[in-house]
Coordinates of C-alpha atoms in Angstrom, one line a residue:
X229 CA -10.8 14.2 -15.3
X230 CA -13.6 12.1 -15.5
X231 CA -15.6 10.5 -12.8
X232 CA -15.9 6.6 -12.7
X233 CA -19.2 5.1 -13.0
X234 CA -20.4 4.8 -9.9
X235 CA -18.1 6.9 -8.3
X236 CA -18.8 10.3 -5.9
X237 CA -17.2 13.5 -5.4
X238 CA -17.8 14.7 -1.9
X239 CA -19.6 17.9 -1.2
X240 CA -17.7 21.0 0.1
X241 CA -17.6 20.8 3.2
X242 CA -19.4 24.2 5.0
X243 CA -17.7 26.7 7.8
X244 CA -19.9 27.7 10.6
X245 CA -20.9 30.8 8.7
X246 CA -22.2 28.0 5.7
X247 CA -24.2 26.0 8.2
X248 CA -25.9 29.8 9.3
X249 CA -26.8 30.7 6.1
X250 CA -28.3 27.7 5.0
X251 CA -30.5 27.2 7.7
X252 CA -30.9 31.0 8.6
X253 CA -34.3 31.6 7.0
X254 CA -36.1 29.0 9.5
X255 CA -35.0 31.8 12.1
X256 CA -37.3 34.0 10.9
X257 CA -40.2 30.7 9.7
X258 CA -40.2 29.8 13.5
X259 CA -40.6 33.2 14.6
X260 CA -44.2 32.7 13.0
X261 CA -44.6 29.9 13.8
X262 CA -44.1 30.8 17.5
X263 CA -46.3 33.7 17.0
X264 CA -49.2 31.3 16.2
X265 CA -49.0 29.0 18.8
X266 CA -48.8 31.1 21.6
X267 CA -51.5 33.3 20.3
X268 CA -54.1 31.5 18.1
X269 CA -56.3 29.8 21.4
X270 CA -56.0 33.6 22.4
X271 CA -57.0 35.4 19.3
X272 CA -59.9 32.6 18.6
X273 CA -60.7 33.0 22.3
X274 CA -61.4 36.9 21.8
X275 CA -63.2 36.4 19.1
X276 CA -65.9 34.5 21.1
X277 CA -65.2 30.6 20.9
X278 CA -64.7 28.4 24.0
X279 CA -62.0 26.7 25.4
X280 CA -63.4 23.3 24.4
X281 CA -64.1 24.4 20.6
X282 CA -60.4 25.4 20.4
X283 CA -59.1 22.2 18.7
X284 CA -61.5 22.0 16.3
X285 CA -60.4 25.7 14.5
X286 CA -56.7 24.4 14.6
X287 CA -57.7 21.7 12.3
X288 CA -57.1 24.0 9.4
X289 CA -53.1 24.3 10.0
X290 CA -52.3 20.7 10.4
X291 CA -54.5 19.7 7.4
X292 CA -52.9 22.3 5.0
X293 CA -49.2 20.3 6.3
X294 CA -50.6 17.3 5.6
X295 CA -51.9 18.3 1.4
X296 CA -48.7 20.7 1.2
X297 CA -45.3 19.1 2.3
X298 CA -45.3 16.3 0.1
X299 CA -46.1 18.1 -2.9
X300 CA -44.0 20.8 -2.1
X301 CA -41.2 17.9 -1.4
X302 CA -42.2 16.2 -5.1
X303 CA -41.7 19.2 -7.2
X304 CA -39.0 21.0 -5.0
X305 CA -37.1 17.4 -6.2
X306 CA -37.4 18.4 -9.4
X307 CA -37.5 21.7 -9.7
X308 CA -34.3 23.8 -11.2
X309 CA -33.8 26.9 -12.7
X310 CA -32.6 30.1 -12.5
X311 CA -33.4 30.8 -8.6
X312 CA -32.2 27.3 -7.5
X313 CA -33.9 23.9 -6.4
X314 CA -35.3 25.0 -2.8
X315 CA -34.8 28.4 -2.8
X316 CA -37.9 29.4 -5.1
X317 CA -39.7 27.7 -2.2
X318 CA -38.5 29.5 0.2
X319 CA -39.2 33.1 -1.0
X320 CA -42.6 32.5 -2.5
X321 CA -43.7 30.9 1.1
X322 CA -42.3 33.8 2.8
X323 CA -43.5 36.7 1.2
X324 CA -47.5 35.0 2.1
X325 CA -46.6 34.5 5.7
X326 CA -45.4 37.6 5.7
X327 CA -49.0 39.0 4.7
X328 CA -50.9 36.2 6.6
X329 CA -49.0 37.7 9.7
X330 CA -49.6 41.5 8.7
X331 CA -53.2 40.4 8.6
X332 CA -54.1 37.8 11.4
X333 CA -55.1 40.3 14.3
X334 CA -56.7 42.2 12.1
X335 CA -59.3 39.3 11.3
X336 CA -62.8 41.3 11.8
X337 CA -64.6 37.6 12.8
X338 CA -63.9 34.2 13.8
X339 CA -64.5 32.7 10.3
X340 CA -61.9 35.4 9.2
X341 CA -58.9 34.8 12.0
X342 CA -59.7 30.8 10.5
X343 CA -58.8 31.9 7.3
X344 CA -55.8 33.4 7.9
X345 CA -54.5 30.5 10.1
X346 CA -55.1 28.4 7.1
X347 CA -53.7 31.0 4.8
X348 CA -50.5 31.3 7.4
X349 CA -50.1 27.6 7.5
X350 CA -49.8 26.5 4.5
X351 CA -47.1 29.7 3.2
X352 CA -45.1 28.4 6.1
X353 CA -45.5 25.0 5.5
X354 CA -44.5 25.8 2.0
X355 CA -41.2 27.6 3.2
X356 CA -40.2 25.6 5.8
X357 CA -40.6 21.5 4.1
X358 CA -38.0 22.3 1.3
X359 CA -35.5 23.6 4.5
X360 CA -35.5 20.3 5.3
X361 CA -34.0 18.8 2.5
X362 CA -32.0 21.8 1.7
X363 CA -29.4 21.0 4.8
X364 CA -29.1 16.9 3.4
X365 CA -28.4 18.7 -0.2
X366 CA -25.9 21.3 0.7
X367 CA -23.9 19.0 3.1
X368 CA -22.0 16.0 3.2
X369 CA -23.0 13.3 5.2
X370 CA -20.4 13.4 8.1
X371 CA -22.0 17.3 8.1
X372 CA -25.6 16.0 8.4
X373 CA -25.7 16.1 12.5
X374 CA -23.8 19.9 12.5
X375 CA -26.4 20.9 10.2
X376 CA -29.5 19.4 12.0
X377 CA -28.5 21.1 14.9
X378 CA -27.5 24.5 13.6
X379 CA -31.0 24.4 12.3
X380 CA -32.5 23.7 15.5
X381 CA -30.4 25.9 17.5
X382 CA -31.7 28.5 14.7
X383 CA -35.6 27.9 15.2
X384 CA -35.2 27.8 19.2
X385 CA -33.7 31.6 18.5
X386 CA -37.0 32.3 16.1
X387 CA -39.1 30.0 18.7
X388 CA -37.6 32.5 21.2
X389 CA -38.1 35.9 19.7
X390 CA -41.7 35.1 18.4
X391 CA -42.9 33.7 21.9
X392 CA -41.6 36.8 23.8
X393 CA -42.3 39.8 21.8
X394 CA -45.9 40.4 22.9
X395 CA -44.7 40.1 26.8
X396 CA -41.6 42.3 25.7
X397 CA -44.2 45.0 24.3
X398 CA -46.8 44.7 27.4
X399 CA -43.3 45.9 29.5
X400 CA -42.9 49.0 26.7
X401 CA -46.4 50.2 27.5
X402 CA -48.3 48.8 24.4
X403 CA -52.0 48.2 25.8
X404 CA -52.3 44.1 26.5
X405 CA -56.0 44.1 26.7
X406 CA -58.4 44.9 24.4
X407 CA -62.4 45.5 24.2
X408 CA -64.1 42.6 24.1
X409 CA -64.0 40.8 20.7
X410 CA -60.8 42.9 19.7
X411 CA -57.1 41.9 20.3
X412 CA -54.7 43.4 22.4
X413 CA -52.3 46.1 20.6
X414 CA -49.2 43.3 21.8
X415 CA -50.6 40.8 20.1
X416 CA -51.3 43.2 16.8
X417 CA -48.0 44.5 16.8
X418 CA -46.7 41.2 17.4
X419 CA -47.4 40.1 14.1
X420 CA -46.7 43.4 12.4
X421 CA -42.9 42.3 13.6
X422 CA -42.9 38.6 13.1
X423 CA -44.0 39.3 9.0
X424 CA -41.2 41.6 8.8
X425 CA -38.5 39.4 10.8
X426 CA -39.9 36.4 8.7
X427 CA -39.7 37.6 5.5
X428 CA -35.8 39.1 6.0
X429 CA -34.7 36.2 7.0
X430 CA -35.7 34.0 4.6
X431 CA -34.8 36.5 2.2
X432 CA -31.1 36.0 3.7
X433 CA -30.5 33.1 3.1
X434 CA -32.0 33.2 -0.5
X435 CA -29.2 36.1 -1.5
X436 CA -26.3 34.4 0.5
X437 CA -26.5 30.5 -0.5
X438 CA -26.2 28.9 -4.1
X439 CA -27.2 25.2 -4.8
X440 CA -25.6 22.8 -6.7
X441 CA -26.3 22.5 -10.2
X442 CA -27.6 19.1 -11.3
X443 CA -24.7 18.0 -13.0
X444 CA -22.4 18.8 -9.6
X445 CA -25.7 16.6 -7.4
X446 CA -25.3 13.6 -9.6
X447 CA -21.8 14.0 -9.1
X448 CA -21.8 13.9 -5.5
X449 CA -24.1 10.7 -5.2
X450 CA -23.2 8.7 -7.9
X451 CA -25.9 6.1 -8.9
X452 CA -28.7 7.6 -6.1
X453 CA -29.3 10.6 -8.2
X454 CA -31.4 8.4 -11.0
X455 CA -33.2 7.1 -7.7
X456 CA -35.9 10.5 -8.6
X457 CA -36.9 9.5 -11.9
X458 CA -37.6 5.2 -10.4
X459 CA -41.6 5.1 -11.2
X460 CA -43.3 3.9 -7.7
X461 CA -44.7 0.3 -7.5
X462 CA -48.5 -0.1 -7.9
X463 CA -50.7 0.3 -5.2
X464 CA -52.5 -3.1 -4.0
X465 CA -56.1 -2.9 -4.5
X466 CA -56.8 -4.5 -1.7
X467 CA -54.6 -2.5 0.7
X468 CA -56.6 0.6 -0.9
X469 CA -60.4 -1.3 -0.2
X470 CA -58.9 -1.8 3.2
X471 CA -58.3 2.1 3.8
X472 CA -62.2 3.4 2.4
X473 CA -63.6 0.7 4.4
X474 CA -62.0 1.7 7.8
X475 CA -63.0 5.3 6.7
X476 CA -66.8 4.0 6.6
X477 CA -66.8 1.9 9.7
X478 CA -65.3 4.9 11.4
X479 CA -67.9 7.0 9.9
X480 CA -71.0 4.5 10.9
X481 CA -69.1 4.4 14.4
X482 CA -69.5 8.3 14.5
X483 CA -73.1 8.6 13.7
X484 CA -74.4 5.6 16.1
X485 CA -72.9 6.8 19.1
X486 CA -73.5 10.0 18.8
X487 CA -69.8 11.1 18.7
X488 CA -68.4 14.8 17.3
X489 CA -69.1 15.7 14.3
X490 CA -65.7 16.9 13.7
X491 CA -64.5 13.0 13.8
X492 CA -66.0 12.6 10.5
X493 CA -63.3 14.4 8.9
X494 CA -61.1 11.8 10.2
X495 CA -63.1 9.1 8.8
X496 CA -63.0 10.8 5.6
X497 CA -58.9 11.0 5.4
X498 CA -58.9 7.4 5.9
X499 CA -61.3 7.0 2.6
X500 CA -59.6 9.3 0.8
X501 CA -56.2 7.6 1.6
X502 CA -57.7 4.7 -0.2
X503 CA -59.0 6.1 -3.1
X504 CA -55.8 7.9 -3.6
X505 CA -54.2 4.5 -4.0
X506 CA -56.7 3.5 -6.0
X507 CA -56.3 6.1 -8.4
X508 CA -52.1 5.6 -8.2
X509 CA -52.8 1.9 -9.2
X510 CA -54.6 2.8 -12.0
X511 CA -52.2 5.6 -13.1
X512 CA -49.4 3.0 -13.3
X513 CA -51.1 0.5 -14.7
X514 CA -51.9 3.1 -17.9
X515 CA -48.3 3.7 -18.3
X516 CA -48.5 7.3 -16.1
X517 CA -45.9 6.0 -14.1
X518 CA -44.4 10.0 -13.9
X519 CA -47.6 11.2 -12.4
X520 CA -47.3 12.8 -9.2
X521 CA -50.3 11.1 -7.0
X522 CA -48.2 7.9 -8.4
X523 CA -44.8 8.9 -7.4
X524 CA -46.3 10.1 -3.8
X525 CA -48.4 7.6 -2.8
X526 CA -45.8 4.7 -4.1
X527 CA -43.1 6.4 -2.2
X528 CA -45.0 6.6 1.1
X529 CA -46.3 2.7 0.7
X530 CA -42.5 1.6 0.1
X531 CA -40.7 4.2 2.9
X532 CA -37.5 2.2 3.9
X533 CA -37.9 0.7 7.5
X534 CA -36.0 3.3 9.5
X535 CA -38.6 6.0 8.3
X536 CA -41.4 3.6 9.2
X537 CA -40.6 3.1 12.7
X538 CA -39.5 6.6 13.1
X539 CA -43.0 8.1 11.7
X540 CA -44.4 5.9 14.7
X541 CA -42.3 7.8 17.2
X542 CA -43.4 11.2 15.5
X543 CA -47.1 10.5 16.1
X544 CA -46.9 10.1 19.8
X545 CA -44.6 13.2 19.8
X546 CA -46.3 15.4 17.9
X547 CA -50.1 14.4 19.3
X548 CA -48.2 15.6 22.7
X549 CA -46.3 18.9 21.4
X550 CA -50.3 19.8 19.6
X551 CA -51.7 19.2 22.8
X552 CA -49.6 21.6 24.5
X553 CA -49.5 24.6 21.9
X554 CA -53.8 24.5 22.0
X555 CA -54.0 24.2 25.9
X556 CA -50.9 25.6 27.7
X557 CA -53.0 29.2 27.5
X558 CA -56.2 28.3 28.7
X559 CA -54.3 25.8 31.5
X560 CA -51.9 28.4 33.7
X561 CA -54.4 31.2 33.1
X562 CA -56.3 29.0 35.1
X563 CA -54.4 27.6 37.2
X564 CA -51.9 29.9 37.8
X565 CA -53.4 33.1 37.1
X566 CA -56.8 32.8 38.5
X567 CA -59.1 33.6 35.5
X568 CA -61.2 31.7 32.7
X569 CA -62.4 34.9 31.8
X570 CA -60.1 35.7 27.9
X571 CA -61.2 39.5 28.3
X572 CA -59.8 39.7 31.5
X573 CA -56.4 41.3 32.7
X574 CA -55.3 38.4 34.6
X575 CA -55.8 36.1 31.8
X576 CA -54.2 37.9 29.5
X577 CA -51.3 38.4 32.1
X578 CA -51.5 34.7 31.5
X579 CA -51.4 34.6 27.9
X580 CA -48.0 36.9 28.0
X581 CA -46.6 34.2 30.4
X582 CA -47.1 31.3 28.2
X583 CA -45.4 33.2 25.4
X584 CA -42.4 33.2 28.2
X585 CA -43.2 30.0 28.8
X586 CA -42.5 29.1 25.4
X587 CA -39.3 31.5 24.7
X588 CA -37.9 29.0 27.4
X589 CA -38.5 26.0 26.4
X590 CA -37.3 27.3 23.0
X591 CA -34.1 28.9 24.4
X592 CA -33.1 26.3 25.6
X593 CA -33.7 23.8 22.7
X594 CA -31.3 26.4 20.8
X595 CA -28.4 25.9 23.9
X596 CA -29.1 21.9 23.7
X597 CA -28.8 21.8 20.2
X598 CA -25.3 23.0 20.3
X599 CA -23.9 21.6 23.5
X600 CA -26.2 18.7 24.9
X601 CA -27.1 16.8 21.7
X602 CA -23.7 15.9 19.5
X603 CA -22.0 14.7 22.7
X604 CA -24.7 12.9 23.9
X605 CA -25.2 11.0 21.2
X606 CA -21.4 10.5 20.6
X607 CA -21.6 8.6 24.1
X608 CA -24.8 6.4 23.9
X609 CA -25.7 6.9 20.0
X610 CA -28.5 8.8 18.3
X611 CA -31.9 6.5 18.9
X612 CA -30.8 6.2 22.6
X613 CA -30.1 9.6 23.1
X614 CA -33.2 10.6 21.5
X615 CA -35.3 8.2 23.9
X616 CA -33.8 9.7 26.8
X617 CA -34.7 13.1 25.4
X618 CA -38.4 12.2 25.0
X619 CA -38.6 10.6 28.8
X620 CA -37.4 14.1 30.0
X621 CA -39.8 15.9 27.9
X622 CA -43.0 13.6 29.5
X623 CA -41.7 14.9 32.7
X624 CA -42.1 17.7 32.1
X625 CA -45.6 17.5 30.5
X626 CA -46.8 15.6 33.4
X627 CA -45.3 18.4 36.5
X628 CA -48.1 21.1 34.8
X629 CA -50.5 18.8 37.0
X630 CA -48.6 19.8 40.3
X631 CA -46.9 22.9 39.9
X632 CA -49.3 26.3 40.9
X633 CA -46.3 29.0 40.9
X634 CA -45.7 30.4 37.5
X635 CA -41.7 30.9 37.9
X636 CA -41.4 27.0 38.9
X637 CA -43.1 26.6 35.8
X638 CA -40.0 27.4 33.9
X639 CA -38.5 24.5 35.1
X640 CA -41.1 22.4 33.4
X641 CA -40.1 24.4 30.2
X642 CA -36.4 23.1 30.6
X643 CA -37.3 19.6 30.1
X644 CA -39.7 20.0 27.3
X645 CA -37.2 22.0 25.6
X646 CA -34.5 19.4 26.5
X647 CA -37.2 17.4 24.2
X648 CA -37.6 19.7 21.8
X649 CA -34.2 19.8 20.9
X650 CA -33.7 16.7 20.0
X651 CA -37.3 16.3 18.0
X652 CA -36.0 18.9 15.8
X653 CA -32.9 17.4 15.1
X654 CA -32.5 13.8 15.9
X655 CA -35.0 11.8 13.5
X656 CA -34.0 14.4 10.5
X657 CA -30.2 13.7 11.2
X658 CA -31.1 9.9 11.1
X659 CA -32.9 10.6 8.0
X660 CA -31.2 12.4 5.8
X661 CA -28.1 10.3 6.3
X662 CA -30.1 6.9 5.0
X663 CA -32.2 7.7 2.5
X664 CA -31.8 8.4 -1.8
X665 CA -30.4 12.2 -1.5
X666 CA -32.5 12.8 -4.6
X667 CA -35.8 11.9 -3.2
X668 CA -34.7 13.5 0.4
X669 CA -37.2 16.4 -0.9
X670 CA -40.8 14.0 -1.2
X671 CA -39.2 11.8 1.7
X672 CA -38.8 14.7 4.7
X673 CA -42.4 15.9 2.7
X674 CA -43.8 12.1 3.3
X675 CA -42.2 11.9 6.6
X676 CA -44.1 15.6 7.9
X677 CA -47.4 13.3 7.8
X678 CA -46.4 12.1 10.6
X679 CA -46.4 15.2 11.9
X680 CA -49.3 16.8 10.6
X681 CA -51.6 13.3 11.4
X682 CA -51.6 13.6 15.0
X683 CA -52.3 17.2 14.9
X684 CA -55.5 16.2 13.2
X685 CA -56.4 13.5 15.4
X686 CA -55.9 16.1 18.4
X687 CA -57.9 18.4 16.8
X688 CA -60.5 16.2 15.8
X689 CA -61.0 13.9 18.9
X690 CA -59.3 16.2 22.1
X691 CA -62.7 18.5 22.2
X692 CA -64.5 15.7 22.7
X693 CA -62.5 14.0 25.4
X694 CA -62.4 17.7 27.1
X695 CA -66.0 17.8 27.2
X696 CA -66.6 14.5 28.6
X697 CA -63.5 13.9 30.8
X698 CA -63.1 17.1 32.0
X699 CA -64.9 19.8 30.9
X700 CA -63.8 22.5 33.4
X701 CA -60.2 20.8 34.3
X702 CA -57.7 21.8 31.2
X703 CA -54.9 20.8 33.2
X704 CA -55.5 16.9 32.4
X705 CA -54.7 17.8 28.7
X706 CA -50.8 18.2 30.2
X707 CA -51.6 14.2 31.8
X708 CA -52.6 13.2 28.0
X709 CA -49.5 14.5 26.5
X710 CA -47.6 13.4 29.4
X711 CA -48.4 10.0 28.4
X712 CA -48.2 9.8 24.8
X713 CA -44.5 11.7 25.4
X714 CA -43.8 8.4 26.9
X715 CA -45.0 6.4 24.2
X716 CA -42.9 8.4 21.9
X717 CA -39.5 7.6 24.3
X718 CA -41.0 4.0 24.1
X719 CA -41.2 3.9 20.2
X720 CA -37.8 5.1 19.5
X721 CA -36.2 2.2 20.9
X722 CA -37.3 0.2 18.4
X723 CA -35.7 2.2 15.6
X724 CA -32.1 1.1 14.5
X725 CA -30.1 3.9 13.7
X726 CA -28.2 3.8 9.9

């Protein structure tokens, strides 16, 4: 029977062992994930760099989100044949993780472990941004929460294993501290398992799910599914001037007072933000409306409001969660354990507890992403509940600066985790239920900038605060992301759920 202009069918609706598969293979992307953010400070750390140098060799992973996701979202949009939509994506990012992971420890010099982050970063980023979308294209709207959450409960379980594995293999016996400017055997082997679990996972849900056809998509949304193929408006000239001359004034600012050199790179994102659009306008205006700088940098000039105010909330969020993964480490080594010393037992006795520490705040993302975060926001609705969420989190940020005992400490792990949860999970779920469902690919890909952004600025501008501030007092990093948690809570308030 034919279907009406205009008209939908609805998308199967999936069984509890659906929603697994589909989001299964972030499992085994968080796991490393997990693996480098407990152990990256550590591995850079034996390798000879100091603590206030650490954000500066992160910058590699959140710049390789910010040039990947939304050309990985672009083409995974349009992408179909034999293997699927997403699922080409998936494997291809997988199988180099896999070999990022196998390699990492092994990295014979601090240039080298650099590398490899960046190598690791971007095979994940490529696997993990078409996940994303994958849950909004396999399921129907009224799914979109139960799918969100599955997917978070999945990556606390990944966030889990990857965090505790080292610690796990320091209680088998494996040796936990190495010669100076080698890595511990727990940290090696580590990897060796997070490749493997990685790549089997992902590989699961590859052989276990099958995507619609394009036929059965525009089918299921009707008019939206031309929404792909809308050329993007052109960019205003003026807007782009605007962007290369905040990128000067921000270099100028840079050189005359004498600021780190590793700001410049932030000055030349804003510049080459503007010339992007630049270059868009003039694509469009020569009839290359199909172009893909010209379909990116149109979409992310006209996102819809909702994504605009939520992208605000993800930059205070994410500026606090970056925070946290680069100076958790260094911070109860210190102050819990004792040492500042990274070829010492008791710090790495400290290392091994924040990959504990993170297992919990992980674990119990997973248990709130089942049980805590439907029914909450059944009872006071999805911006509110995600607020609330937020506030807990910043708690928890801010008791690092008063709690010396490492087992209370785990209590300062529920409530980020509480957090956690629901930044997984809440502004996708939002997301994915107001926006074209054939564009959800470069949208969730645009919308990762604002999750990749404020990892830069952390990484550009938190040495330098460290060395002025508080050059040998970490634990006022946890104070920083306290506070911009609770700009995050703030933020969210402002966004009006679809």
């Amino acid at each position: 029977m034919a279907t009406a202009p205009g008209a939908t069918d609805r998308r199967p609706r999936q069984s509890t062992a659906g929603l697994w598969n589909i989001s299964f293979g972030f499992f085994g992307i968080q796991i490393g994930f997990a693996l480098q953010n407990a152990n990256m400070s550590r591995i850079f750390q034996s390798l000879g760099e100091s603590v206030d140098d650490l954000a500066l060799l992160w910058i590699a992973a959140p710049l390789t989100g910010l040039l990947v996701q939304p050309v990985i979202g672009h083409y995974s949009d349009r992408t179909w044949g034999r293997f699927g939509r997403r699922r080409p994506y998936f494997f291809a990012g997988a199988a180099v993780a896999a070999l990022a992971l196998f390699g990492m420890p092994n990295a014979p010099a601090l240039w080298a472990a650099a590398v490899m982050l960046w190598m690791l970063d971007a095979s994940l980023n490529v696997s993990m941004e078409p996940f994303r979308a994958f849950v909004g294209d396999m399921l129907d709207r009224d799914q979109h929460t139960a799918g969100y959450a599955v997917q978070t409960a999945l990556i606390g379980a990944g966030a889990v294993v990857g965090s505790v594995t080292p610690y796990v293999l320091d209680q088998m016996g494996i040796a936990n501290v190495a010669a100076p400017g080698g890595v511990p055997d727990t940290v090696r082997y580590g990897f060796y398992i997070g490749g493997a679990a990685l790549f089997l996972a992902v590989l699961w849900t590859v052989l276990t799910t099958r995507e619609y056809a394009p036929e059965d998509m525009a089918r299921f949304d009707g008019h939206e599914a031309q929404t792909a193929e809308t050329p993007a408006p052109p960019q205003s000239v003026a807007g782009a001037a605007g962007w290369i001359a905040c990128g000067g004034a921000t270099a100028a600012l840079v050189a005359a007072a004498g600021l780190a050199k590793e700001l410049y790179l932030l000055a030349a994102l804003l510049a080459a933000y503007g010339i992007a659009r630049l270059v868009a306008a003039r694509l469009y205006l020569s009839g290359r409306r199909d172009h893909l700088l010209t379909h990116i940098v149109g979409d992310f000039a006209g996102m819809p409001p909702v994504m605009k105010r939520l992208a605000l909330v993800q930059f205070f969020t994410w500026s606090a969660l970056f925070i946290m993964w680069i100076y958790t480490t260094p911070v109860v080594a210190q102050y819990v354990f004792g040492a500042t010393d990274p070829a010492s037992a008791a710090y790495n006795a400290g290392g091994n507890w924040v990959g504990i520490l993170f297992a919990v705040y992980n674990g119990v993302a997973a248990l709130a992403a089942l049980f805590v975060l439907r029914p909450l926001a059944r009872a006071v609705g999805k911006v509110r509940a995600h607020a609330l969420c937020l506030a807990i989190g910043a708690l928890g940020f801010l008791s690092f600066l008063l709690v010396r005992d490492a087992h209370m400490l785990l209590l300062s792990e529920v409530a980020i985790g509480i957090a956690w949860a629901s930044i997984l999970a809440m502004p996708y779920a939002i997301l994915a239920s107001s926006l074209p469902q054939a564009k959800l690919g470069i949208y969730m890909g645009l919308f990762n900038v604002f999750v990749v952004v404020p990892q830069l600025l952390v990484a550009t501008v938190m040495g330098t605060i460290v060395r002025i501030a508080f050059p040998t007092e970490p634990v006022w990093t946890m104070a920083c992301a306290a506070g911009v948690m609770a700009l995050a809570a703030l933020a969210t308030l402002r966004v009006e759920a679809p």
